[in-house]
C-alpha positions in Angstrom: -0.1 -0.4 -0.6 1.4 3.4 -1.3 0.7 6.7 1.1 0.4 9.5 -0.1 2.0 12.9 0.2 -0.8 15.3 1.1 0.4 18.9 1.3 -1.3 20.4 5.4 -3.5 23.7 4.1 -4.4 25.9 6.3 -7.6 28.9 6.7 -6.5 32.0 5.4 -6.7 34.2 8.7 -4.3 31.2 10.6 -2.0 32.5 8.0 -2.8 35.3 8.2 -2.2 35.0 11.9 1.7 33.4 11.8 2.1 36.3 9.3 1.5 38.2 12.0 -1.5 40.8 10.1 -4.8 41.8 10.3 -7.3 39.7 7.6 -8.8 42.0 5.7 -6.3 44.5 5.1 -4.7 41.4 2.4 -5.4 41.1 -0.9 -8.3 39.5 -2.4 -6.7 36.5 -3.4 -5.2 35.6 0.0 -8.0 36.0 1.2 -10.3 33.7 -0.7 -8.2 31.3 -1.2 -6.5 28.7 1.0 -2.6 28.5 2.2 0.0 25.5 2.1 1.8 24.6 4.4 4.7 25.6 1.5 3.1 28.3 0.5 3.3 29.4 4.5 7.1 29.0 4.5 7.9 31.4 1.0 5.7 33.8 2.3 7.5 33.6 5.2 11.0 34.0 3.6 10.7 35.9 0.7 7.2 37.9 1.3 6.2 40.3 -1.4 5.7 43.7 -1.3 1.8 43.6 0.0 3.5 41.5 3.1 5.6 43.7 3.8 3.6 46.6 3.2 1.1 45.4 5.9 4.1 44.6 8.0 5.6 47.7 8.1 2.1 50.2 8.3 -0.6 48.6 8.7 -3.3 48.4 9.6 -1.7 45.9 12.1 -3.9 43.2 14.5 -4.3 42.9 17.6 -1.5 40.6 18.7 0.7 43.0 17.1 -0.4 46.3 18.6 -0.5 44.8 22.4 3.4 44.2 21.2 4.2 46.9 19.7 2.6 48.8 22.8 4.4 46.8 25.4 0.7 45.7 26.8 -1.3 43.2 26.0 -4.7 42.6 24.4 -6.9 42.3 27.0 -4.6 45.9 28.1 -5.7 47.7 24.9 -9.4 46.5 24.9 -8.9 48.2 29.0 -7.9 51.5 26.7 -10.6 51.1 24.5 -8.3 49.8 21.7 -10.7 47.2 19.7 -9.6 47.6 16.6 -6.5 47.0 14.1 -4.3 50.3 14.8 -1.5 51.4 11.4 1.4 51.8 12.3 1.0 55.5 12.5 -1.7 55.7 15.1 0.4 53.2 17.1 3.5 55.9 16.9 1.0 58.5 18.0 -0.6 57.0 20.8 3.6 56.6 21.8 3.7 59.8 21.3 1.1 61.0 23.1 1.7 58.3 25.5 -1.9 58.5 27.8 -3.0 57.2 30.8 -4.2 54.4 30.4 -1.2 53.3 28.1 1.4 54.0 31.2 -1.1 52.7 33.6 -1.6 49.2 30.8 2.7 48.9 30.8 2.8 49.1 33.8 0.8 46.0 34.2 3.1 44.2 32.2 5.8 44.5 33.5 5.4 43.8 36.7 3.6 40.3 35.2 7.0 40.0 33.5 8.3 40.5 36.7 6.2 37.7 38.4 6.4 36.0 35.9 10.2 35.7 36.2 10.4 35.2 39.6 8.5 31.9 39.6 10.7 30.8 36.5 13.8 31.3 38.4 12.3 30.1 42.2 11.2 26.1 40.0 14.4 26.3 38.8 15.8 26.6 42.5 13.9 23.6 43.1 15.0 21.9 40.2 18.0 22.4 41.3 17.6 22.0 44.6 
């Protein structure tokens, strides 16, 4: 019995998430098709101009916006940011430093410190 190697495919939403781009901003042919693992790898290693442009200027999906602002997705929502933002809008927020953003960045910093402390404690337990 001969096994056939089938190409693994994914929905455009999954591919957009893996590429870190906002699906609705991608070209229609990307949104309407399916993406194979090989196509995804090709897009990651040699991105076409539309993908480079989206990554550079947006609009960016919430996980990317949160990372660029140094906060969490929940923190964005608490700050009233529920839509994708462009790089220009993100830069404007960084420049204006609204109170909610400063508060959320501080919260995120505390979360990272606590995670590092727990990791260190667990490492000590394993070594000890």
